[in-house]
Amino acid sequence: MLRLADLDTAAIEALLAHYGLNLVRVADGEAIPGSYWGEDEAGIIGSTVYARGDTPVHSVLHEAGHLIVLPPERRAGVHTDATDSIAEEDAVCYLQIVLGGMLPGVGSERVMMDMDAWGYSFRLGSARAWFEHDAEDARAWLIDHKLLTRGGEPV
């Protein structure tokens, strides 16, 4: 599993900043504020994503995705859990894969492999199969919310 410590975080910080988000590094061994899953999983509070060096990159991208899909006025009240619906959760999963593709040393394929290793479950058996063959509704949600272009590029 690709961890935050495996990367130069400048690219992730720049990507998050593009969406008005901040990445705060938590010291090794410290509890991660706003982590829904605990342990090494990323956390969210307001417009900030919290992570340690041992936090999986896909977790950082997933939690960032939760904040990206929210309008800024809703972000302010977020603490730990940001999901509003299944459609929104699906959109976040799709977005984390797209965002991974924008990061040097990461890539969409690696994000999907790590999602599978973490235990995400999709009807078609893998993140890749879902992304390529069963995620039209998630993609449409992101396009409708002006987070992806019709060509599939992030806004």
PDB file of C-alpha atoms in Angstrom:
ATOM      1  CA  MET A   1       0.000   0.000   0.000  1.00  0.00           C
ATOM      2  CA  LEU A   2       1.368   3.394  -0.981  1.00  0.00           C
ATOM      3  CA  ARG A   3       1.771   5.607   2.098  1.00  0.00           C
ATOM      4  CA  LEU A   4       2.087   9.365   2.422  1.00  0.00           C
ATOM      5  CA  ALA A   5       5.699   8.972   3.608  1.00  0.00           C
ATOM      6  CA  ASP A   6       6.507   7.292   0.265  1.00  0.00           C
ATOM      7  CA  LEU A   7       5.866  10.539  -1.630  1.00  0.00           C
ATOM      8  CA  ASP A   8       6.971  14.120  -1.769  1.00  0.00           C
ATOM      9  CA  THR A   9       3.819  15.672  -0.331  1.00  0.00           C
ATOM     10  CA  ALA A  10       4.210  18.916  -2.306  1.00  0.00           C
ATOM     11  CA  ALA A  11       2.120  17.545  -5.196  1.00  0.00           C
ATOM     12  CA  ILE A  12      -0.655  16.376  -2.865  1.00  0.00           C
ATOM     13  CA  GLU A  13      -0.593  19.704  -1.017  1.00  0.00           C
ATOM     14  CA  ALA A  14      -0.845  21.590  -4.335  1.00  0.00           C
ATOM     15  CA  LEU A  15      -3.702  19.375  -5.520  1.00  0.00           C
ATOM     16  CA  LEU A  16      -5.639  19.918  -2.305  1.00  0.00           C
ATOM     17  CA  ALA A  17      -4.907  23.668  -2.362  1.00  0.00           C
ATOM     18  CA  HIS A  18      -6.462  23.833  -5.853  1.00  0.00           C
ATOM     19  CA  TYR A  19      -9.738  22.855  -4.157  1.00  0.00           C
ATOM     20  CA  GLY A  20      -9.285  25.188  -1.176  1.00  0.00           C
ATOM     21  CA  LEU A  21      -8.120  22.399   1.134  1.00  0.00           C
ATOM     22  CA  ASN A  22      -5.122  22.021   3.431  1.00  0.00           C
ATOM     23  CA  LEU A  23      -3.089  18.947   4.299  1.00  0.00           C
ATOM     24  CA  VAL A  24      -1.824  18.811   7.878  1.00  0.00           C
ATOM     25  CA  ARG A  25       0.777  16.195   8.744  1.00  0.00           C
ATOM     26  CA  VAL A  26       0.276  14.565  12.135  1.00  0.00           C
ATOM     27  CA  ALA A  27       3.306  13.259  14.011  1.00  0.00           C
ATOM     28  CA  ASP A  28       3.982   9.542  13.813  1.00  0.00           C
ATOM     29  CA  GLY A  29       2.166   7.668  16.546  1.00  0.00           C
ATOM     30  CA  GLU A  30      -0.277  10.512  17.269  1.00  0.00           C
ATOM     31  CA  ALA A  31      -4.022  10.110  16.790  1.00  0.00           C
ATOM     32  CA  ILE A  32      -5.279  11.554  13.512  1.00  0.00           C
ATOM     33  CA  PRO A  33      -7.940  14.220  14.143  1.00  0.00           C
ATOM     34  CA  GLY A  34     -11.230  13.676  12.332  1.00  0.00           C
ATOM     35  CA  SER A  35     -10.423  10.098  11.273  1.00  0.00           C
ATOM     36  CA  TYR A  36     -13.597   8.091  10.710  1.00  0.00           C
ATOM     37  CA  TRP A  37     -11.748   4.762  10.668  1.00  0.00           C
ATOM     38  CA  GLY A  38      -9.025   5.603  13.208  1.00  0.00           C
ATOM     39  CA  GLU A  39      -5.525   4.123  13.232  1.00  0.00           C
ATOM     40  CA  ASP A  40      -3.632   5.314  10.149  1.00  0.00           C
ATOM     41  CA  GLU A  41      -6.617   6.548   8.116  1.00  0.00           C
ATOM     42  CA  ALA A  42      -6.891  10.196   7.055  1.00  0.00           C
ATOM     43  CA  GLY A  43      -9.214  12.547   8.907  1.00  0.00           C
ATOM     44  CA  ILE A  44     -11.189  15.636   7.953  1.00  0.00           C
ATOM     45  CA  ILE A  45     -12.259  18.694   9.888  1.00  0.00           C
ATOM     46  CA  GLY A  46     -13.493  21.748   8.034  1.00  0.00           C
ATOM     47  CA  SER A  47     -11.286  22.286   4.989  1.00  0.00           C
ATOM     48  CA  THR A  48      -8.371  20.316   6.402  1.00  0.00           C
ATOM     49  CA  VAL A  49      -7.259  16.763   5.690  1.00  0.00           C
ATOM     50  CA  TYR A  50      -5.131  15.236   8.454  1.00  0.00           C
ATOM     51  CA  ALA A  51      -2.685  12.398   7.828  1.00  0.00           C
ATOM     52  CA  ARG A  52       0.476  10.762   9.157  1.00  0.00           C
ATOM     53  CA  GLY A  53       3.364   9.341   7.212  1.00  0.00           C
ATOM     54  CA  ASP A  54       1.808   5.870   7.487  1.00  0.00           C
ATOM     55  CA  THR A  55      -1.559   7.042   6.121  1.00  0.00           C
ATOM     56  CA  PRO A  56      -2.438   5.360   2.813  1.00  0.00           C
ATOM     57  CA  VAL A  57      -2.463   7.831  -0.083  1.00  0.00           C
ATOM     58  CA  HIS A  58      -5.832   6.483  -1.252  1.00  0.00           C
ATOM     59  CA  SER A  59      -7.228   7.417   2.196  1.00  0.00           C
ATOM     60  CA  VAL A  60      -5.940  10.987   1.869  1.00  0.00           C
ATOM     61  CA  LEU A  61      -7.527  11.237  -1.583  1.00  0.00           C
ATOM     62  CA  HIS A  62     -10.805   9.711  -0.414  1.00  0.00           C
ATOM     63  CA  GLU A  63     -11.208  12.062   2.534  1.00  0.00           C
ATOM     64  CA  ALA A  64     -10.154  15.024   0.379  1.00  0.00           C
ATOM     65  CA  GLY A  65     -12.791  13.898  -2.123  1.00  0.00           C
ATOM     66  CA  HIS A  66     -15.450  14.138   0.567  1.00  0.00           C
ATOM     67  CA  LEU A  67     -14.518  17.778   1.112  1.00  0.00           C
ATOM     68  CA  ILE A  68     -14.164  18.555  -2.602  1.00  0.00           C
ATOM     69  CA  VAL A  69     -17.710  17.444  -3.395  1.00  0.00           C
ATOM     70  CA  LEU A  70     -19.125  19.728  -0.698  1.00  0.00           C
ATOM     71  CA  PRO A  71     -19.818  23.408  -1.270  1.00  0.00           C
ATOM     72  CA  PRO A  72     -17.474  25.557   0.858  1.00  0.00           C
ATOM     73  CA  GLU A  73     -20.289  26.599   3.214  1.00  0.00           C
ATOM     74  CA  ARG A  74     -20.909  22.929   4.107  1.00  0.00           C
ATOM     75  CA  ARG A  75     -17.217  22.154   4.527  1.00  0.00           C
ATOM     76  CA  ALA A  76     -16.986  24.448   7.527  1.00  0.00           C
ATOM     77  CA  GLY A  77     -19.232  22.163   9.574  1.00  0.00           C
ATOM     78  CA  VAL A  78     -17.557  18.880   8.633  1.00  0.00           C
ATOM     79  CA  HIS A  79     -15.960  16.849  11.376  1.00  0.00           C
ATOM     80  CA  THR A  80     -15.010  13.222  10.690  1.00  0.00           C
ATOM     81  CA  ASP A  81     -18.046  12.166   8.593  1.00  0.00           C
ATOM     82  CA  ALA A  82     -19.017  14.054   5.459  1.00  0.00           C
ATOM     83  CA  THR A  83     -21.120  11.597   3.468  1.00  0.00           C
ATOM     84  CA  ASP A  84     -24.572  12.813   2.581  1.00  0.00           C
ATOM     85  CA  SER A  85     -25.725   9.929   0.365  1.00  0.00           C
ATOM     86  CA  ILE A  86     -24.702   6.759  -1.422  1.00  0.00           C
ATOM     87  CA  ALA A  87     -24.499   8.711  -4.677  1.00  0.00           C
ATOM     88  CA  GLU A  88     -22.089  11.143  -3.044  1.00  0.00           C
ATOM     89  CA  GLU A  89     -19.974   8.291  -1.630  1.00  0.00           C
ATOM     90  CA  ASP A  90     -19.764   6.719  -5.083  1.00  0.00           C
ATOM     91  CA  ALA A  91     -18.735  10.070  -6.555  1.00  0.00           C
ATOM     92  CA  VAL A  92     -16.001  10.379  -3.921  1.00  0.00           C
ATOM     93  CA  CYS A  93     -14.659   6.919  -4.793  1.00  0.00           C
ATOM     94  CA  TYR A  94     -14.579   7.851  -8.472  1.00  0.00           C
ATOM     95  CA  LEU A  95     -12.943  11.188  -7.734  1.00  0.00           C
ATOM     96  CA  GLN A  96     -10.197   9.656  -5.574  1.00  0.00           C
ATOM     97  CA  ILE A  97      -9.210   7.457  -8.536  1.00  0.00           C
ATOM     98  CA  VAL A  98      -9.148  10.448 -10.894  1.00  0.00           C
ATOM     99  CA  LEU A  99      -7.137  12.536  -8.413  1.00  0.00           C
ATOM    100  CA  GLY A 100      -4.624   9.717  -7.986  1.00  0.00           C
ATOM    101  CA  GLY A 101      -4.043   9.862 -11.721  1.00  0.00           C
ATOM    102  CA  MET A 102      -2.967  13.482 -11.351  1.00  0.00           C
ATOM    103  CA  LEU A 103      -0.228  12.749  -8.821  1.00  0.00           C
ATOM    104  CA  PRO A 104       3.325  11.859  -9.850  1.00  0.00           C
ATOM    105  CA  GLY A 105       4.365   8.546  -8.378  1.00  0.00           C
ATOM    106  CA  VAL A 106       0.773   7.518  -7.666  1.00  0.00           C
ATOM    107  CA  GLY A 107      -1.546   7.044 -10.653  1.00  0.00           C
ATOM    108  CA  SER A 108      -5.113   5.822 -10.893  1.00  0.00           C
ATOM    109  CA  GLU A 109      -4.071   2.179 -11.232  1.00  0.00           C
ATOM    110  CA  ARG A 110      -2.177   2.264  -7.932  1.00  0.00           C
ATOM    111  CA  VAL A 111      -5.089   3.929  -6.155  1.00  0.00           C
ATOM    112  CA  MET A 112      -7.462   1.223  -7.426  1.00  0.00           C
ATOM    113  CA  MET A 113      -5.090  -1.565  -6.343  1.00  0.00           C
ATOM    114  CA  ASP A 114      -4.774  -0.020  -2.885  1.00  0.00           C
ATOM    115  CA  MET A 115      -8.543   0.420  -2.636  1.00  0.00           C
ATOM    116  CA  ASP A 116      -8.916  -3.302  -3.311  1.00  0.00           C
ATOM    117  CA  ALA A 117      -6.197  -4.186  -0.782  1.00  0.00           C
ATOM    118  CA  TRP A 118      -7.893  -1.980   1.840  1.00  0.00           C
ATOM    119  CA  GLY A 119     -11.181  -3.777   1.390  1.00  0.00           C
ATOM    120  CA  TYR A 120     -13.429  -1.567  -0.722  1.00  0.00           C
ATOM    121  CA  SER A 121     -16.094  -3.798  -2.219  1.00  0.00           C
ATOM    122  CA  PHE A 122     -17.745  -3.248  -5.554  1.00  0.00           C
ATOM    123  CA  ARG A 123     -20.375  -5.333  -7.342  1.00  0.00           C
ATOM    124  CA  LEU A 124     -17.950  -6.209 -10.112  1.00  0.00           C
ATOM    125  CA  GLY A 125     -15.287  -7.390  -7.666  1.00  0.00           C
ATOM    126  CA  SER A 126     -12.645  -4.679  -7.973  1.00  0.00           C
ATOM    127  CA  ALA A 127     -12.246  -0.927  -8.012  1.00  0.00           C
ATOM    128  CA  ARG A 128     -10.921  -1.082 -11.566  1.00  0.00           C
ATOM    129  CA  ALA A 129     -13.872  -3.103 -12.873  1.00  0.00           C
ATOM    130  CA  TRP A 130     -16.282  -0.723 -11.127  1.00  0.00           C
ATOM    131  CA  PHE A 131     -14.459   2.375 -12.426  1.00  0.00           C
ATOM    132  CA  GLU A 132     -14.325   1.114 -16.006  1.00  0.00           C
ATOM    133  CA  HIS A 133     -17.714  -0.619 -16.307  1.00  0.00           C
ATOM    134  CA  ASP A 134     -20.154   0.365 -13.554  1.00  0.00           C
ATOM    135  CA  ALA A 135     -19.435   3.919 -12.402  1.00  0.00           C
ATOM    136  CA  GLU A 136     -21.411   5.921 -14.946  1.00  0.00           C
ATOM    137  CA  ASP A 137     -23.691   7.294 -12.226  1.00  0.00           C
ATOM    138  CA  ALA A 138     -20.735   8.461 -10.113  1.00  0.00           C
ATOM    139  CA  ARG A 139     -19.117  10.095 -13.139  1.00  0.00           C
ATOM    140  CA  ALA A 140     -22.418  11.788 -14.066  1.00  0.00           C
ATOM    141  CA  TRP A 141     -22.794  13.045 -10.475  1.00  0.00           C
ATOM    142  CA  LEU A 142     -19.358  14.671 -10.658  1.00  0.00           C
ATOM    143  CA  ILE A 143     -20.126  16.211 -14.059  1.00  0.00           C
ATOM    144  CA  ASP A 144     -23.501  17.507 -12.837  1.00  0.00           C
ATOM    145  CA  HIS A 145     -21.769  19.074  -9.822  1.00  0.00           C
ATOM    146  CA  LYS A 146     -19.145  20.643 -12.121  1.00  0.00           C
ATOM    147  CA  LEU A 147     -16.254  18.685 -10.614  1.00  0.00           C
ATOM    148  CA  LEU A 148     -15.422  16.803 -13.823  1.00  0.00           C
ATOM    149  CA  THR A 149     -15.646  17.883 -17.435  1.00  0.00           C
ATOM    150  CA  ARG A 150     -17.649  15.797 -19.885  1.00  0.00           C
ATOM    151  CA  GLY A 151     -14.264  14.458 -21.027  1.00  0.00           C
ATOM    152  CA  GLY A 152     -13.590  13.198 -17.512  1.00  0.00           C
ATOM    153  CA  GLU A 153     -10.969  15.753 -16.532  1.00  0.00           C
ATOM    154  CA  PRO A 154     -11.129  17.340 -13.063  1.00  0.00           C
ATOM    155  CA  VAL A 155     -12.224  20.958 -12.940  1.00  0.00           C
TER     156      VAL A 155
END
